[in-house]
CSV table of C-alpha atoms in Angstrom, one decimal:
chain,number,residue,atom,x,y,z
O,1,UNK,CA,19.3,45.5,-15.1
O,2,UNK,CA,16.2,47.1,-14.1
O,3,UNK,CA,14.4,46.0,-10.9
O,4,UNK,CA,10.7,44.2,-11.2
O,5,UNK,CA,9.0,48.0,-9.9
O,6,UNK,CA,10.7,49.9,-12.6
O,7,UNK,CA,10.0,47.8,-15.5
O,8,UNK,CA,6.5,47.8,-14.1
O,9,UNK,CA,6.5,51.2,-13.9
O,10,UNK,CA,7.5,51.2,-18.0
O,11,UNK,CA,5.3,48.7,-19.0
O,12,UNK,CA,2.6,50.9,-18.1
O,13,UNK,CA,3.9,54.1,-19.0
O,14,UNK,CA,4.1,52.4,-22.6
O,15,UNK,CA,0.5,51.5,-21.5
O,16,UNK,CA,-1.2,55.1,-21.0
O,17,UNK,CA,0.9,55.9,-23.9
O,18,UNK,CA,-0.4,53.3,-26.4
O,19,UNK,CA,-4.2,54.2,-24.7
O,20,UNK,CA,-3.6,58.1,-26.0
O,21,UNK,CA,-2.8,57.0,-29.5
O,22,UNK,CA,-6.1,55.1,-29.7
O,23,UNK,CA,-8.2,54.8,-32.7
O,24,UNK,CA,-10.4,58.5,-33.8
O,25,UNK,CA,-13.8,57.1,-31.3
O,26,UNK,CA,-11.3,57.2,-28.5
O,27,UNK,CA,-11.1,60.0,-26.1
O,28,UNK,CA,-10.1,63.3,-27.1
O,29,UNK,CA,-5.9,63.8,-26.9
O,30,UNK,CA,-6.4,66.0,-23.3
O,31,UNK,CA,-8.9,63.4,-21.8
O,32,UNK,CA,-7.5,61.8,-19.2
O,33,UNK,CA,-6.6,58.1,-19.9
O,34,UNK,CA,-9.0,56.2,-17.3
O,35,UNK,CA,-7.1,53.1,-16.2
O,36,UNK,CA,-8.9,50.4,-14.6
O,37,UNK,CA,-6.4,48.2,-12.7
O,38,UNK,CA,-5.4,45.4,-9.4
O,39,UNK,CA,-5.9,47.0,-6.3
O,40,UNK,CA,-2.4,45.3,-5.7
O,41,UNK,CA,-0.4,48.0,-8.2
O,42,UNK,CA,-2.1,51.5,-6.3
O,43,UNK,CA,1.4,52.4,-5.2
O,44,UNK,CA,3.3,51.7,-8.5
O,45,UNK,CA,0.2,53.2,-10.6
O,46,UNK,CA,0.4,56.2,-8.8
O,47,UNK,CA,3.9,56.9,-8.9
O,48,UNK,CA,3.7,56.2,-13.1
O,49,UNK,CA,0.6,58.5,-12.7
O,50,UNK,CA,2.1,61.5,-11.0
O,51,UNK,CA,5.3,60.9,-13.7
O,52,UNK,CA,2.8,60.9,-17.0
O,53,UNK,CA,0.9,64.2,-15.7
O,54,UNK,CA,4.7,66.0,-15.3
O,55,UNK,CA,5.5,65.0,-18.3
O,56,UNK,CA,2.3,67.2,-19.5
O,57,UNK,CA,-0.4,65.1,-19.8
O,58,UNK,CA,-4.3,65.1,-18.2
O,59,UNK,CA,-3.2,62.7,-14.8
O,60,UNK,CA,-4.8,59.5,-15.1
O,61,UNK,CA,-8.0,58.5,-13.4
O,62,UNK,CA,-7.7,55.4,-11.9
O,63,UNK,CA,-10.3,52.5,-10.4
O,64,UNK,CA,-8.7,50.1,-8.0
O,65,UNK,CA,-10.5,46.7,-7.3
O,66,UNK,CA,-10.3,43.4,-7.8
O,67,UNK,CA,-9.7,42.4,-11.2
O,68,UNK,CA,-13.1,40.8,-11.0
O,69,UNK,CA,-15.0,43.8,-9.9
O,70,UNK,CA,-13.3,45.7,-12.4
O,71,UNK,CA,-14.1,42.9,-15.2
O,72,UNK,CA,-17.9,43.2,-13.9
O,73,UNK,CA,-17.7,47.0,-14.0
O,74,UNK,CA,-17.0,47.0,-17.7
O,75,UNK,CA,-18.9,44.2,-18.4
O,76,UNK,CA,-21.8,46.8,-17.6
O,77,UNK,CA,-20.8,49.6,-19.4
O,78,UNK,CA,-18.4,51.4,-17.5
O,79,UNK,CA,-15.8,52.9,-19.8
O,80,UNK,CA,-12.1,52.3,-19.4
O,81,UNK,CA,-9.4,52.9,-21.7
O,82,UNK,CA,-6.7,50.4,-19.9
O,83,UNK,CA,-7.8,47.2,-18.3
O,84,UNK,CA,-4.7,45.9,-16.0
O,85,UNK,CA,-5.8,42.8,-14.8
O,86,UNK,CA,-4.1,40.5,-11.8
O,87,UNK,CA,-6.1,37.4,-13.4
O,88,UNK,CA,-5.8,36.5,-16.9
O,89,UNK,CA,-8.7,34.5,-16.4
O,90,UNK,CA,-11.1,37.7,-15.8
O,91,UNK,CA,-9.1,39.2,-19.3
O,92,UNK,CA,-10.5,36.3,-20.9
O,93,UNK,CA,-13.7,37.1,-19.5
O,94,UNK,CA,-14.1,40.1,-21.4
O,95,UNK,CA,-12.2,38.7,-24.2
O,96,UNK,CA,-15.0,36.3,-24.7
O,97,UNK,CA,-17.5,39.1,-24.8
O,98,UNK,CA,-15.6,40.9,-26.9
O,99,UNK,CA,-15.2,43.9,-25.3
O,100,UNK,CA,-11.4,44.2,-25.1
O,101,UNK,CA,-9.6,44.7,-28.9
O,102,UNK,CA,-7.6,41.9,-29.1
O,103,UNK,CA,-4.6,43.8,-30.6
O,104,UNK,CA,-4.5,45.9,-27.8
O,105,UNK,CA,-4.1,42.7,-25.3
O,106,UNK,CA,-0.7,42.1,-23.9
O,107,UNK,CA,0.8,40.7,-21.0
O,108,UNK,CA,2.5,43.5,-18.6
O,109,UNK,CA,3.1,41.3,-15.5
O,110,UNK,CA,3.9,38.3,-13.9
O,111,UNK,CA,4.5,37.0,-10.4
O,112,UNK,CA,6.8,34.0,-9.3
O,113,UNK,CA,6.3,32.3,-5.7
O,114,UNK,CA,9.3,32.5,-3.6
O,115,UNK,CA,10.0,30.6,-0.7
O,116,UNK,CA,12.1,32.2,2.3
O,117,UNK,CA,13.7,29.7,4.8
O,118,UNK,CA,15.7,30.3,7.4
């Protein structure tokens, strides 16, 4: 069974991946897919990163905040072509402005709080 990190690390492999098969206005096959994403998944981002550009892709350009500076960001025009959010609350945000495409939303992650006693 894969651990949490590696199935994070598919989920957005699959992710770049889906962004490069965009729709014709998307960016051109070598742009870089800019991924807008939690500042809590830098390290496992980067990792997935360094992988996609090995496997002969542009590398990823990447904008770590907090998912509501990111949500703000776009909301004023900045262009991203993945929007990882740690809030589904800010995905709604731009869902409700419509400027996600709904058939492109899906949910990547998900955290559980765990208690450690002695």
């Amino acid at each position: 069974m894969l651990g949490h990190g590696w199935r994070l690390a598919l989920a957005a492999a699959a992710a770049f991946a889906l962004a490069a098969c965009g729709p014709k206005e998307a960016a051109a096959p070598d742009a870089a897919v800019r991924v807008f994403a939690a500042s809590s998944l830098t390290d496992v981002l980067k990792i997935v990163g360094d992988s996609y550009a090995a496997a002969g892709h542009p590398a990823p350009v990447f904008n770590f905040a907090a998912s509501s500076e990111l949500a703000r960001q776009i909301e004023h025009g900045a262009e991203a072509d993945i929007f990882i959010s740690a809030d589904e609350a800010w995905m709604n945000y731009l869902a409700e402005r419509n400027l996600i495409d709904p058939a492109t939303r899906a949910t990547l992650l998900s955290n559980t709080l765990v208690l450690i006693a002695p």
